[in-house]
Amino acid sequence: MTDIAALQSEILAQVSAATDEAALDAVRVGTLGKKGSVSALLATMGKLSPDERKVQGPLFNGLRDTITEAIAARKVQLADAALDARLAGETLDVTLPARAENSGSIHPISQVLDEVVAIFAELGFGVAEGPDVEFDDYNFTRLNIPPDHPARQMQDTFYVAPQADGTSHVLRTHTSPVQVRTMLNTKPPIRIISLGRTYRVDSDATHSPMFHQVEALVVDKGIHLGHLKWTVEQFCKAFFEIDQIELRARPSFFPFTEPSLEWDMRCDRSVPGKITFGTGNDWLELGGSGMVHRKVLENCGIDASQYSGFAFGFGLDRMAMLKYGMPDIRSFFESDLRWLKHYGFQPLDIPTLDGGLSR
Ligand code: DAH
């Protein structure tokens, strides 16, 4: 006769020894399965005499029930343990630095445009705008550069096909036509800057056929060269974020200003690949300026006997290259992601008149 108690404890030991669901299932198949040891035992019941069955029946059934329960309980235990192990393995460390988002950055030109607007806003200048495809009249004629004037050859112009209405257009060669637009539309006092794209037929490491300028225009009663000098100085200090700068004005010629001056800033370029402002024996060219020519004032409907004005126009790409150390102007417009990642800016990097970036 089978020793039920011994069989039961043997099977219970197997149940406890099963360390995963597969092992536990093997025990179940080996005992309660069709050919399992407990099922085989139950199958012998039919062959027992009624008296034997009375004694053995409850024992067999008890064995089956005990094993069934033990297997179910062990199954729950194993599932809990598996969950615990998973939770332990997947602990989230909230103190770890966040994974970097693949975020974009602000193009150095956009950054510099924002910086310049912020600086001039603090000086009380508004921002005026004009189109890239400009009337020949505004780009040249009203700026005292009539057709056939030799000064037109100073700028290699992209001409646009003649229009049906007889007006001729160019890709603006400078931001100066916005002076014209502003004076035609507003009465003095005028205090604006205008910045954006300008175009000339030119391309090498320091010239791009598309580039950027900032133009400033102030027209009021009693405006003189001193105002021009002060404004250029404030702008350069804020833009390059240095207190000690030295400016030099050279006499120049532009048809739209009289007198005309070009500004240079003292710098040190004795260490290759490095430029320091405020010291040294070198000069960095900033751009042109002057007192607005009375003919230009008159071309734009402003009484030159009452009002005077100053203006300047500086190249922004060059200023950005100098400030942020970029060697080739063409890389600004090549859309190379590696370059953009390296030289790009974050949204809140805007300088103030006190110097430094506001954050
Ligand atoms: N428009 C000139 C250029 O592109 C720069 C310039 C010179 C602008 C004198 C001015 C100015 O406003 O007064 O070369």
XYZ file of C-alpha atoms and ligand atoms in Angstrom:
373
model
C 0.000 0.000 0.000
C 1.208 3.508 -0.827
C 2.394 5.552 2.119
C 0.230 8.614 1.469
C 1.889 10.725 4.124
C 5.351 10.064 2.703
C 4.193 10.776 -0.838
C 2.539 13.989 0.275
C 5.586 15.341 2.022
C 7.764 14.381 -0.930
C 5.494 16.279 -3.323
C 5.218 19.277 -0.980
C 9.012 19.383 -0.850
C 9.083 19.464 -4.675
C 6.531 22.285 -4.665
C 8.622 24.393 -2.294
C 11.753 23.591 -4.259
C 10.254 24.922 -7.510
C 11.851 28.334 -8.013
C 9.977 29.438 -11.105
C 6.673 28.899 -12.839
C 8.056 26.344 -15.301
C 9.468 24.160 -12.517
C 6.201 24.430 -10.582
C 4.245 23.410 -13.646
C 6.483 20.384 -14.097
C 5.580 19.323 -10.523
C 1.888 19.845 -11.278
C 2.037 17.711 -14.447
C 4.049 15.021 -12.628
C 1.450 14.725 -9.851
C -1.979 15.991 -10.909
C -1.485 15.639 -14.675
C -3.064 12.786 -16.642
C -0.090 10.523 -16.031
C 0.848 12.117 -12.716
C 1.532 10.128 -9.563
C -1.517 11.444 -7.661
C -3.847 10.857 -10.639
C -2.501 7.297 -10.915
C -3.293 6.779 -7.254
C -6.833 8.094 -7.719
C -7.288 5.751 -10.671
C -6.665 2.753 -8.431
C -9.765 3.602 -6.380
C -12.048 1.703 -8.761
C -10.209 -1.468 -8.062
C -10.567 -1.224 -4.307
C -13.191 -3.086 -2.277
C -15.948 -0.887 -0.868
C -14.451 -1.074 2.623
C -11.000 -0.146 1.435
C -12.434 2.656 -0.622
C -14.139 4.056 2.446
C -10.768 4.296 4.182
C -8.541 5.215 1.230
C -10.951 7.494 -0.655
C -10.809 10.417 1.764
C -7.025 10.005 2.066
C -6.533 10.110 -1.708
C -8.852 13.071 -2.133
C -7.191 14.840 0.797
C -3.807 14.300 -0.844
C -5.083 15.708 -4.150
C -6.615 18.758 -2.461
C -3.516 19.454 -0.380
C -1.258 19.241 -3.412
C -3.608 21.402 -5.512
C -3.670 24.113 -2.815
C 0.079 23.954 -2.263
C 0.720 24.416 -5.965
C -1.704 27.373 -6.157
C -0.139 29.010 -3.101
C 3.366 28.504 -4.465
C 2.277 30.007 -7.770
C 1.133 33.198 -6.025
C 4.380 33.278 -4.044
C 6.484 32.957 -7.189
C 4.510 35.685 -8.973
C 4.992 38.038 -5.999
C 8.689 37.291 -5.880
C 9.015 37.933 -9.622
C 7.259 41.275 -9.241
C 9.460 42.231 -6.276
C 12.558 41.380 -8.254
C 11.360 43.454 -11.189
C 10.566 46.445 -8.983
C 13.954 46.189 -7.316
C 15.672 46.021 -10.689
C 13.745 48.949 -12.181
C 14.298 51.468 -9.410
C 13.960 55.039 -10.735
C 16.680 57.356 -9.468
C 15.038 60.765 -9.530
C 18.337 62.446 -8.676
C 19.922 61.392 -11.973
C 20.357 64.273 -14.457
C 17.593 64.387 -17.036
C 18.446 62.927 -20.418
C 19.195 65.795 -22.785
C 16.438 66.638 -25.244
C 17.610 66.989 -28.802
C 16.543 70.621 -28.823
C 17.310 73.225 -31.437
C 19.350 76.347 -30.875
C 19.177 79.940 -32.003
C 21.211 80.765 -35.088
C 24.067 83.171 -34.294
C 22.650 85.714 -36.751
C 19.222 85.634 -35.091
C 20.990 85.927 -31.747
C 22.970 88.958 -32.869
C 19.837 90.591 -34.342
C 18.094 90.128 -30.970
C 21.103 91.494 -29.110
C 21.230 94.600 -31.294
C 17.481 95.233 -30.924
C 17.785 94.855 -27.118
C 20.704 97.294 -26.955
C 19.018 99.964 -29.082
C 15.704 99.490 -27.292
C 17.439 100.544 -24.092
C 18.702 103.631 -25.929
C 15.151 104.490 -26.995
C 15.250 103.340 -30.622
C 12.348 101.670 -32.383
C 12.734 99.042 -35.089
C 11.721 99.870 -38.682
C 11.393 97.352 -41.458
C 11.660 97.268 -45.222
C 11.472 94.597 -47.932
C 14.425 92.658 -49.335
C 13.229 93.364 -52.886
C 13.425 97.141 -52.853
C 12.609 99.949 -55.254
C 15.692 101.073 -57.120
C 14.454 104.560 -56.213
C 14.693 103.920 -52.447
C 17.840 101.833 -52.592
C 19.683 104.428 -54.700
C 18.029 107.524 -56.127
C 16.514 109.057 -53.008
C 19.730 108.302 -51.171
C 21.341 110.759 -53.569
C 22.642 108.039 -55.901
C 20.887 108.894 -59.205
C 21.019 106.498 -62.187
C 24.450 106.577 -63.866
C 25.999 107.978 -60.687
C 29.430 106.342 -60.309
C 28.603 105.478 -56.698
C 26.317 102.738 -57.988
C 29.439 100.856 -58.965
C 30.549 100.784 -55.308
C 27.938 98.095 -54.795
C 27.576 95.069 -57.075
C 23.844 94.915 -57.331
C 21.454 92.048 -58.029
C 18.919 93.648 -60.380
C 15.362 92.307 -60.596
C 13.676 92.044 -64.022
C 11.865 95.315 -64.936
C 8.266 95.497 -63.723
C 5.217 95.999 -65.968
C 4.379 99.263 -64.151
C 7.774 100.728 -65.034
C 9.264 100.610 -61.530
C 12.617 98.920 -61.222
C 13.589 96.811 -58.265
C 16.831 95.477 -56.819
C 17.734 93.154 -53.984
C 18.557 95.834 -51.475
C 22.304 96.344 -51.312
C 22.143 97.921 -47.855
C 19.609 98.689 -45.114
C 19.751 102.402 -45.943
C 16.515 102.378 -48.050
C 14.677 101.839 -44.754
C 15.848 105.346 -43.834
C 13.932 106.589 -46.875
C 10.832 104.565 -46.024
C 10.889 105.834 -42.437
C 11.350 109.506 -43.349
C 8.599 109.292 -45.971
C 6.206 107.857 -43.390
C 7.071 109.634 -40.134
C 7.720 113.132 -38.966
C 10.774 113.918 -36.827
C 11.803 113.227 -34.130
C 12.903 109.924 -35.652
C 14.982 107.396 -33.776
C 15.038 103.968 -35.394
C 17.230 101.078 -36.266
C 16.596 98.723 -39.123
C 18.263 95.372 -39.472
C 18.127 92.482 -41.822
C 19.332 90.876 -44.993
C 21.214 92.710 -47.693
C 22.609 91.412 -50.992
C 25.596 91.986 -53.214
C 27.319 89.997 -55.954
C 30.259 88.864 -53.845
C 31.497 85.608 -52.309
C 34.641 84.621 -50.414
C 35.640 83.820 -46.806
C 34.647 87.292 -45.612
C 31.899 88.097 -48.150
C 28.614 86.319 -48.702
C 26.134 87.313 -51.467
C 23.595 87.608 -48.658
C 24.681 89.323 -45.476
C 23.180 91.430 -42.680
C 23.385 95.056 -41.676
C 22.103 97.240 -38.905
C 21.169 100.778 -39.860
C 20.527 103.540 -37.352
C 18.782 106.821 -38.127
C 18.167 109.787 -35.851
C 16.505 112.957 -37.176
C 15.587 115.846 -34.934
C 16.372 119.504 -34.348
C 19.999 120.131 -33.411
C 21.367 116.642 -34.058
C 25.155 116.750 -34.529
C 28.227 114.524 -34.836
C 28.542 114.286 -31.042
C 25.252 112.391 -30.908
C 26.542 110.026 -33.577
C 29.791 109.379 -31.718
C 28.058 108.759 -28.389
C 25.583 106.349 -29.931
C 28.242 104.348 -31.784
C 30.236 104.168 -28.554
C 27.317 102.963 -26.429
C 26.399 100.390 -29.006
C 29.928 98.985 -29.312
C 30.419 98.802 -25.548
C 27.154 96.948 -25.072
C 27.565 94.686 -28.084
C 31.133 93.613 -27.375
C 30.463 93.650 -23.612
C 33.520 95.717 -22.672
C 33.718 99.064 -20.878
C 37.056 100.202 -22.265
C 36.908 100.699 -25.999
C 38.656 103.182 -28.213
C 37.028 104.386 -31.405
C 38.606 106.120 -34.352
C 36.683 108.055 -36.976
C 38.108 108.294 -40.493
C 36.803 110.728 -43.105
C 34.979 108.876 -45.839
C 32.487 109.332 -48.638
C 28.905 108.213 -49.023
C 26.489 110.034 -51.336
C 23.826 110.039 -48.609
C 25.895 111.642 -45.837
C 27.850 114.867 -45.467
C 30.247 114.721 -43.749
C 30.816 110.958 -43.912
C 32.830 108.992 -41.389
C 33.941 105.411 -41.024
C 34.442 103.958 -37.573
C 37.213 101.656 -36.400
C 37.660 100.105 -32.988
C 41.076 99.537 -31.400
C 41.950 95.862 -31.100
C 44.817 93.460 -30.601
C 45.269 90.735 -33.195
C 48.883 89.859 -32.343
C 47.929 86.407 -31.010
C 46.868 84.317 -34.027
C 43.210 83.308 -33.953
C 42.437 85.685 -31.090
C 41.151 89.246 -31.013
C 41.036 91.500 -27.959
C 39.241 94.836 -27.995
C 40.265 98.041 -26.262
C 44.042 97.437 -26.456
C 46.612 96.712 -29.151
C 47.837 98.431 -32.266
C 45.291 97.209 -34.742
C 41.987 98.658 -35.881
C 38.785 96.825 -36.642
C 36.484 98.371 -39.256
C 32.916 98.737 -38.029
C 31.234 100.541 -40.925
C 30.057 103.817 -42.381
C 28.151 106.732 -40.964
C 27.626 110.435 -41.264
C 25.248 113.349 -41.015
C 22.284 112.679 -43.287
C 22.835 114.629 -46.537
C 20.370 117.532 -46.823
C 19.403 116.291 -50.286
C 18.345 112.971 -48.738
C 16.266 114.786 -46.098
C 14.621 116.816 -48.839
C 14.100 113.751 -51.090
C 12.134 112.307 -48.202
C 10.047 115.381 -47.426
C 11.940 116.660 -44.393
C 12.791 120.331 -44.056
C 16.598 120.389 -43.951
C 16.664 123.979 -42.691
C 14.958 122.835 -39.476
C 16.127 119.285 -39.007
C 19.400 117.419 -39.101
C 20.189 113.781 -38.596
C 22.865 111.148 -38.320
C 22.925 107.612 -39.628
C 25.188 104.607 -39.625
C 25.228 101.217 -41.216
C 27.344 98.359 -39.805
C 27.821 94.801 -41.053
C 26.293 92.401 -38.559
C 27.796 89.157 -39.813
C 31.287 90.512 -39.374
C 30.457 91.804 -35.898
C 29.048 88.377 -34.980
C 32.144 86.649 -36.374
C 34.367 88.898 -34.277
C 32.322 88.609 -31.105
C 31.856 84.858 -31.222
C 35.048 83.836 -33.040
C 33.726 82.384 -36.268
C 36.298 82.332 -39.054
C 34.223 81.991 -42.242
C 31.109 84.031 -43.053
C 29.843 81.346 -45.475
C 29.351 78.797 -42.686
C 26.528 81.012 -41.343
C 24.366 79.962 -44.258
C 25.426 76.362 -44.939
C 22.979 74.836 -42.410
C 25.566 72.391 -41.083
C 23.980 70.968 -37.911
C 27.359 70.437 -36.239
C 28.213 74.105 -36.737
C 24.769 75.222 -35.557
C 25.023 73.055 -32.427
C 28.448 74.463 -31.653
C 27.702 78.139 -32.275
C 23.938 78.198 -31.555
C 22.394 79.998 -28.577
C 19.755 79.297 -25.969
C 16.571 81.429 -25.952
C 17.398 83.716 -23.018
C 20.903 84.791 -23.993
C 20.286 88.523 -24.537
C 22.785 91.205 -23.528
C 21.869 94.338 -21.645
C 23.421 97.793 -21.727
C 25.184 96.925 -18.449
C 27.112 94.280 -20.345
C 26.742 90.551 -19.985
C 23.760 88.410 -20.820
C 20.438 88.728 -19.019
C 19.161 85.335 -17.885
N 24.826 101.920 -46.605
C 26.265 101.907 -46.487
C 26.799 100.594 -47.030
O 26.110 99.669 -47.103
C 26.671 102.046 -45.069
C 26.295 103.361 -44.498
C 27.165 104.437 -44.582
C 25.095 103.505 -43.878
C 26.818 105.653 -44.056
C 24.710 104.743 -43.358
C 25.612 105.809 -43.448
O 23.551 104.944 -42.737
O 25.259 106.994 -42.908
O 27.923 100.529 -47.382
